[in-house]
Amino acid sequence: SIGSRCADNAHVEITELELGGSNVYTGTYNDLAGYRSRFTGRLSYVVRKDGQLDINQVAHQTGRSTESHFTVDGVLMDNARKTWRGTIDFKRGCVDAVGDEQEDVLLLNPDVVNKSLPVILCDEEAVEGRHGCSIGKLDMEKLFYMQSRGIDEETARSLLTKAKVYKVSRFIDDEELCSRINDFIEN
């Protein structure tokens, strides 16, 4: 669990990777109280076998002209289960606040269970909130294209999974850690 409280003009960035845990419960709570305070959250996950992932992300916006942005990219395989709750909470007084939460999930087995729950709560009128989820199976057109280039289905699945992780891990400014992440994903 990670929490922050942002004062005037503060910016908090959180980059998370959830890779390979069997039962993971994680969350962030970000209180944007200061004028023009900002939160940027990036999360990538891969849930395999009988793993379960439960994510709760909250942006509590009370300050004027605050901004919150969540992006979540993940892959569910085998019999995996995942619940994502993303909440943007615009409180009275957060005039000109902006909030955006997006999730993109790739389902690689018909037996996975995915629950995506983006929520926007609003006590203020002069705000801008966006949320959305893209949930889908392996695109047959993409698969056909890859196969026409000599890439089999298993390799295509692997490439798409790696792309989801690399999309987020590229923001980590630690070469040794990135190398360990790459090794984990390759294996």
PDB file of C-alpha atoms in Angstrom:
ATOM      1  CA  SER A   1       0.000   0.000   0.000  1.00  0.00           C
ATOM      2  CA  ILE A   2       1.366   3.393  -0.994  1.00  0.00           C
ATOM      3  CA  GLY A   3      -0.023   6.765   0.056  1.00  0.00           C
ATOM      4  CA  SER A   4       0.839  10.379  -0.654  1.00  0.00           C
ATOM      5  CA  ARG A   5      -0.385  13.849   0.178  1.00  0.00           C
ATOM      6  CA  CYS A   6       0.599  16.557  -2.294  1.00  0.00           C
ATOM      7  CA  ALA A   7       1.052  20.207  -1.348  1.00  0.00           C
ATOM      8  CA  ASP A   8       1.020  23.152  -3.774  1.00  0.00           C
ATOM      9  CA  ASN A   9       2.699  22.346  -7.123  1.00  0.00           C
ATOM     10  CA  ALA A  10       3.859  18.908  -5.917  1.00  0.00           C
ATOM     11  CA  HIS A  11       4.015  15.950  -8.304  1.00  0.00           C
ATOM     12  CA  VAL A  12       4.047  12.297  -7.269  1.00  0.00           C
ATOM     13  CA  GLU A  13       4.813   9.548  -9.785  1.00  0.00           C
ATOM     14  CA  ILE A  14       4.329   5.878  -8.923  1.00  0.00           C
ATOM     15  CA  THR A  15       5.418   3.090 -11.257  1.00  0.00           C
ATOM     16  CA  GLU A  16       4.361  -0.421 -10.231  1.00  0.00           C
ATOM     17  CA  LEU A  17       4.918  -3.866 -11.692  1.00  0.00           C
ATOM     18  CA  GLU A  18       3.094  -6.902 -10.329  1.00  0.00           C
ATOM     19  CA  LEU A  19       4.725  -9.939 -11.890  1.00  0.00           C
ATOM     20  CA  GLY A  20       4.258 -13.501 -10.801  1.00  0.00           C
ATOM     21  CA  GLY A  21       2.838 -13.244  -7.287  1.00  0.00           C
ATOM     22  CA  SER A  22       0.195 -15.853  -6.495  1.00  0.00           C
ATOM     23  CA  ASN A  23      -2.079 -13.696  -4.305  1.00  0.00           C
ATOM     24  CA  VAL A  24      -1.351  -9.976  -4.408  1.00  0.00           C
ATOM     25  CA  TYR A  25      -3.316  -7.150  -2.817  1.00  0.00           C
ATOM     26  CA  THR A  26      -2.019  -3.693  -3.690  1.00  0.00           C
ATOM     27  CA  GLY A  27      -3.225  -0.131  -3.633  1.00  0.00           C
ATOM     28  CA  THR A  28      -2.410   3.548  -3.775  1.00  0.00           C
ATOM     29  CA  TYR A  29      -4.146   6.492  -2.129  1.00  0.00           C
ATOM     30  CA  ASN A  30      -3.127   9.922  -3.348  1.00  0.00           C
ATOM     31  CA  ASP A  31      -4.487  13.038  -1.681  1.00  0.00           C
ATOM     32  CA  LEU A  32      -4.136  15.986  -4.051  1.00  0.00           C
ATOM     33  CA  ALA A  33      -4.734  18.787  -1.566  1.00  0.00           C
ATOM     34  CA  GLY A  34      -2.408  21.477  -2.884  1.00  0.00           C
ATOM     35  CA  TYR A  35      -2.980  23.942  -5.700  1.00  0.00           C
ATOM     36  CA  ARG A  36      -1.850  22.441  -9.038  1.00  0.00           C
ATOM     37  CA  SER A  37      -0.688  19.227  -7.375  1.00  0.00           C
ATOM     38  CA  ARG A  38      -0.414  16.184  -9.646  1.00  0.00           C
ATOM     39  CA  PHE A  39      -0.355  12.417  -9.466  1.00  0.00           C
ATOM     40  CA  THR A  40       0.786  10.046 -12.216  1.00  0.00           C
ATOM     41  CA  GLY A  41       0.375   6.323 -11.670  1.00  0.00           C
ATOM     42  CA  ARG A  42       1.493   3.520 -13.983  1.00  0.00           C
ATOM     43  CA  LEU A  43       0.874  -0.133 -13.279  1.00  0.00           C
ATOM     44  CA  SER A  44       1.591  -3.247 -15.298  1.00  0.00           C
ATOM     45  CA  TYR A  45       0.736  -6.772 -14.244  1.00  0.00           C
ATOM     46  CA  VAL A  46       0.938 -10.362 -15.405  1.00  0.00           C
ATOM     47  CA  VAL A  47      -1.187 -12.869 -13.512  1.00  0.00           C
ATOM     48  CA  ARG A  48      -0.680 -16.572 -14.272  1.00  0.00           C
ATOM     49  CA  LYS A  49      -1.784 -20.006 -13.133  1.00  0.00           C
ATOM     50  CA  ASP A  50      -4.302 -19.714 -10.267  1.00  0.00           C
ATOM     51  CA  GLY A  51      -2.992 -16.304  -9.217  1.00  0.00           C
ATOM     52  CA  GLN A  52      -5.165 -13.532  -7.895  1.00  0.00           C
ATOM     53  CA  LEU A  53      -4.481  -9.800  -8.089  1.00  0.00           C
ATOM     54  CA  ASP A  54      -6.573  -7.189  -6.276  1.00  0.00           C
ATOM     55  CA  ILE A  55      -5.780  -3.527  -7.030  1.00  0.00           C
ATOM     56  CA  ASN A  56      -7.326  -0.429  -5.453  1.00  0.00           C
ATOM     57  CA  GLN A  57      -6.171   2.991  -6.702  1.00  0.00           C
ATOM     58  CA  VAL A  58      -7.646   6.238  -5.384  1.00  0.00           C
ATOM     59  CA  ALA A  59      -7.048   9.878  -6.325  1.00  0.00           C
ATOM     60  CA  HIS A  60      -8.702  12.136  -3.742  1.00  0.00           C
ATOM     61  CA  GLN A  61      -8.743  15.613  -5.290  1.00  0.00           C
ATOM     62  CA  THR A  62      -9.513  18.590  -3.054  1.00  0.00           C
ATOM     63  CA  GLY A  63      -7.065  21.215  -4.345  1.00  0.00           C
ATOM     64  CA  ARG A  64      -7.767  23.607  -7.208  1.00  0.00           C
ATOM     65  CA  SER A  65      -6.378  22.728 -10.664  1.00  0.00           C
ATOM     66  CA  THR A  66      -5.173  19.291  -9.561  1.00  0.00           C
ATOM     67  CA  GLU A  67      -4.461  16.451 -12.005  1.00  0.00           C
ATOM     68  CA  SER A  68      -4.524  12.681 -11.596  1.00  0.00           C
ATOM     69  CA  HIS A  69      -3.644  10.106 -14.246  1.00  0.00           C
ATOM     70  CA  PHE A  70      -3.727   6.299 -13.824  1.00  0.00           C
ATOM     71  CA  THR A  71      -2.735   3.907 -16.588  1.00  0.00           C
ATOM     72  CA  VAL A  72      -2.998   0.190 -16.001  1.00  0.00           C
ATOM     73  CA  ASP A  73      -1.837  -2.461 -18.494  1.00  0.00           C
ATOM     74  CA  GLY A  74      -2.096  -6.149 -17.800  1.00  0.00           C
ATOM     75  CA  VAL A  75      -2.260  -9.727 -18.963  1.00  0.00           C
ATOM     76  CA  LEU A  76      -4.312 -12.569 -17.486  1.00  0.00           C
ATOM     77  CA  MET A  77      -3.368 -16.191 -18.274  1.00  0.00           C
ATOM     78  CA  ASP A  78      -4.409 -19.704 -17.296  1.00  0.00           C
ATOM     79  CA  ASN A  79      -6.984 -19.494 -14.440  1.00  0.00           C
ATOM     80  CA  ALA A  80      -5.931 -16.068 -13.157  1.00  0.00           C
ATOM     81  CA  ARG A  81      -8.306 -13.658 -11.399  1.00  0.00           C
ATOM     82  CA  LYS A  82      -7.948  -9.888 -11.225  1.00  0.00           C
ATOM     83  CA  THR A  83      -9.979  -7.040  -9.747  1.00  0.00           C
ATOM     84  CA  TRP A  84      -9.053  -3.419 -10.437  1.00  0.00           C
ATOM     85  CA  ARG A  85     -10.774  -0.536  -8.690  1.00  0.00           C
ATOM     86  CA  GLY A  86      -9.763   2.899  -9.900  1.00  0.00           C
ATOM     87  CA  THR A  87     -11.452   5.818  -8.158  1.00  0.00           C
ATOM     88  CA  ILE A  88     -11.161   9.500  -8.920  1.00  0.00           C
ATOM     89  CA  ASP A  89     -12.868  11.460  -6.148  1.00  0.00           C
ATOM     90  CA  PHE A  90     -13.487  15.123  -6.999  1.00  0.00           C
ATOM     91  CA  LYS A  91     -14.314  16.920  -3.756  1.00  0.00           C
ATOM     92  CA  ARG A  92     -16.019  20.300  -3.395  1.00  0.00           C
ATOM     93  CA  GLY A  93     -13.487  23.067  -4.010  1.00  0.00           C
ATOM     94  CA  CYS A  94     -11.306  21.243  -6.557  1.00  0.00           C
ATOM     95  CA  VAL A  95     -12.303  23.630  -9.332  1.00  0.00           C
ATOM     96  CA  ASP A  96     -10.552  23.012 -12.683  1.00  0.00           C
ATOM     97  CA  ALA A  97      -9.339  19.566 -11.575  1.00  0.00           C
ATOM     98  CA  VAL A  98      -8.667  16.855 -14.156  1.00  0.00           C
ATOM     99  CA  GLY A  99      -8.722  13.116 -13.616  1.00  0.00           C
ATOM    100  CA  ASP A 100      -8.099  10.264 -16.033  1.00  0.00           C
ATOM    101  CA  GLU A 101      -7.969   6.508 -15.423  1.00  0.00           C
ATOM    102  CA  GLN A 102      -7.511   3.904 -18.143  1.00  0.00           C
ATOM    103  CA  GLU A 103      -7.015   0.149 -18.068  1.00  0.00           C
ATOM    104  CA  ASP A 104      -6.038  -2.148 -20.941  1.00  0.00           C
ATOM    105  CA  VAL A 105      -6.336  -5.898 -20.260  1.00  0.00           C
ATOM    106  CA  LEU A 106      -5.303  -8.792 -22.487  1.00  0.00           C
ATOM    107  CA  LEU A 107      -7.115 -12.066 -21.742  1.00  0.00           C
ATOM    108  CA  LEU A 108      -5.092 -15.064 -22.895  1.00  0.00           C
ATOM    109  CA  ASN A 109      -7.425 -17.805 -21.709  1.00  0.00           C
ATOM    110  CA  PRO A 110     -11.238 -18.129 -21.617  1.00  0.00           C
ATOM    111  CA  ASP A 111     -11.015 -19.311 -17.983  1.00  0.00           C
ATOM    112  CA  VAL A 112      -9.609 -16.053 -16.562  1.00  0.00           C
ATOM    113  CA  VAL A 113     -11.796 -13.794 -14.429  1.00  0.00           C
ATOM    114  CA  ASN A 114     -11.420 -10.059 -14.947  1.00  0.00           C
ATOM    115  CA  LYS A 115     -13.203  -7.359 -12.966  1.00  0.00           C
ATOM    116  CA  SER A 116     -12.520  -3.757 -13.952  1.00  0.00           C
ATOM    117  CA  LEU A 117     -14.263  -1.088 -11.906  1.00  0.00           C
ATOM    118  CA  PRO A 118     -13.357   2.492 -12.880  1.00  0.00           C
ATOM    119  CA  VAL A 119     -15.295   5.025 -10.786  1.00  0.00           C
ATOM    120  CA  ILE A 120     -15.563   8.803 -10.798  1.00  0.00           C
ATOM    121  CA  LEU A 121     -17.132  10.492  -7.773  1.00  0.00           C
ATOM    122  CA  CYS A 122     -17.948  14.174  -8.114  1.00  0.00           C
ATOM    123  CA  ASP A 123     -18.893  16.893  -5.596  1.00  0.00           C
ATOM    124  CA  GLU A 124     -17.641  19.736  -7.822  1.00  0.00           C
ATOM    125  CA  GLU A 125     -19.066  20.949 -11.136  1.00  0.00           C
ATOM    126  CA  ALA A 126     -16.062  22.562 -12.818  1.00  0.00           C
ATOM    127  CA  VAL A 127     -13.957  19.407 -13.297  1.00  0.00           C
ATOM    128  CA  GLU A 128     -13.004  17.069 -16.129  1.00  0.00           C
ATOM    129  CA  GLY A 129     -13.036  13.330 -15.533  1.00  0.00           C
ATOM    130  CA  ARG A 130     -12.380  10.444 -17.914  1.00  0.00           C
ATOM    131  CA  HIS A 131     -12.251   6.727 -17.396  1.00  0.00           C
ATOM    132  CA  GLY A 132     -12.277   3.639 -19.501  1.00  0.00           C
ATOM    133  CA  CYS A 133     -11.310   0.027 -19.929  1.00  0.00           C
ATOM    134  CA  SER A 134     -10.246  -1.946 -22.943  1.00  0.00           C
ATOM    135  CA  ILE A 135     -10.599  -5.667 -22.360  1.00  0.00           C
ATOM    136  CA  GLY A 136      -9.991  -8.223 -25.045  1.00  0.00           C
ATOM    137  CA  LYS A 137      -8.635 -11.491 -26.286  1.00  0.00           C
ATOM    138  CA  LEU A 138      -5.720 -11.928 -28.620  1.00  0.00           C
ATOM    139  CA  ASP A 139      -6.726 -10.051 -31.774  1.00  0.00           C
ATOM    140  CA  MET A 140      -7.024 -12.598 -34.575  1.00  0.00           C
ATOM    141  CA  GLU A 141      -5.995 -10.016 -37.207  1.00  0.00           C
ATOM    142  CA  LYS A 142      -2.817  -9.217 -35.279  1.00  0.00           C
ATOM    143  CA  LEU A 143      -2.181 -12.919 -34.807  1.00  0.00           C
ATOM    144  CA  PHE A 144      -2.694 -13.588 -38.529  1.00  0.00           C
ATOM    145  CA  TYR A 145      -0.329 -10.717 -39.378  1.00  0.00           C
ATOM    146  CA  MET A 146       2.331 -12.073 -37.016  1.00  0.00           C
ATOM    147  CA  GLN A 147       1.890 -15.611 -38.338  1.00  0.00           C
ATOM    148  CA  SER A 148       2.270 -14.324 -41.912  1.00  0.00           C
ATOM    149  CA  ARG A 149       5.658 -13.004 -40.743  1.00  0.00           C
ATOM    150  CA  GLY A 150       6.692 -16.388 -39.340  1.00  0.00           C
ATOM    151  CA  ILE A 151       5.721 -15.811 -35.690  1.00  0.00           C
ATOM    152  CA  ASP A 152       3.772 -18.675 -34.118  1.00  0.00           C
ATOM    153  CA  GLU A 153       0.878 -18.110 -31.698  1.00  0.00           C
ATOM    154  CA  GLU A 154       2.886 -18.910 -28.551  1.00  0.00           C
ATOM    155  CA  THR A 155       5.609 -16.425 -29.523  1.00  0.00           C
ATOM    156  CA  ALA A 156       2.954 -13.816 -30.383  1.00  0.00           C
ATOM    157  CA  ARG A 157       1.385 -14.211 -26.925  1.00  0.00           C
ATOM    158  CA  SER A 158       4.815 -13.844 -25.348  1.00  0.00           C
ATOM    159  CA  LEU A 159       5.612 -10.707 -27.372  1.00  0.00           C
ATOM    160  CA  LEU A 160       2.306  -9.043 -26.467  1.00  0.00           C
ATOM    161  CA  THR A 161       2.814  -9.870 -22.772  1.00  0.00           C
ATOM    162  CA  LYS A 162       6.330  -8.438 -22.813  1.00  0.00           C
ATOM    163  CA  ALA A 163       5.069  -5.292 -24.540  1.00  0.00           C
ATOM    164  CA  LYS A 164       2.571  -4.651 -21.712  1.00  0.00           C
ATOM    165  CA  VAL A 165       5.340  -4.902 -19.111  1.00  0.00           C
ATOM    166  CA  TYR A 166       7.911  -2.887 -21.076  1.00  0.00           C
ATOM    167  CA  LYS A 167       5.334  -0.126 -21.615  1.00  0.00           C
ATOM    168  CA  VAL A 168       5.544   0.585 -17.873  1.00  0.00           C
ATOM    169  CA  SER A 169       9.029  -0.649 -16.922  1.00  0.00           C
ATOM    170  CA  ARG A 170      10.651   1.865 -19.288  1.00  0.00           C
ATOM    171  CA  PHE A 171       9.825   4.569 -16.721  1.00  0.00           C
ATOM    172  CA  ILE A 172      12.057   2.926 -14.102  1.00  0.00           C
ATOM    173  CA  ASP A 173      15.338   4.803 -13.875  1.00  0.00           C
ATOM    174  CA  ASP A 174      17.421   1.961 -12.440  1.00  0.00           C
ATOM    175  CA  GLU A 175      19.396  -0.130 -14.939  1.00  0.00           C
ATOM    176  CA  GLU A 176      20.019  -3.041 -12.574  1.00  0.00           C
ATOM    177  CA  LEU A 177      16.341  -3.306 -11.642  1.00  0.00           C
ATOM    178  CA  CYS A 178      15.276  -3.044 -15.301  1.00  0.00           C
ATOM    179  CA  SER A 179      17.726  -5.817 -16.171  1.00  0.00           C
ATOM    180  CA  ARG A 180      16.213  -8.047 -13.464  1.00  0.00           C
ATOM    181  CA  ILE A 181      12.704  -7.279 -14.741  1.00  0.00           C
ATOM    182  CA  ASN A 182      13.739  -8.101 -18.317  1.00  0.00           C
ATOM    183  CA  ASP A 183      15.335 -11.382 -17.177  1.00  0.00           C
ATOM    184  CA  PHE A 184      12.166 -12.312 -15.271  1.00  0.00           C
ATOM    185  CA  ILE A 185       9.943 -11.581 -18.263  1.00  0.00           C
ATOM    186  CA  GLU A 186      12.223 -13.426 -20.673  1.00  0.00           C
ATOM    187  CA  ASN A 187      12.019 -16.537 -18.488  1.00  0.00           C
TER     188      ASN A 187
END
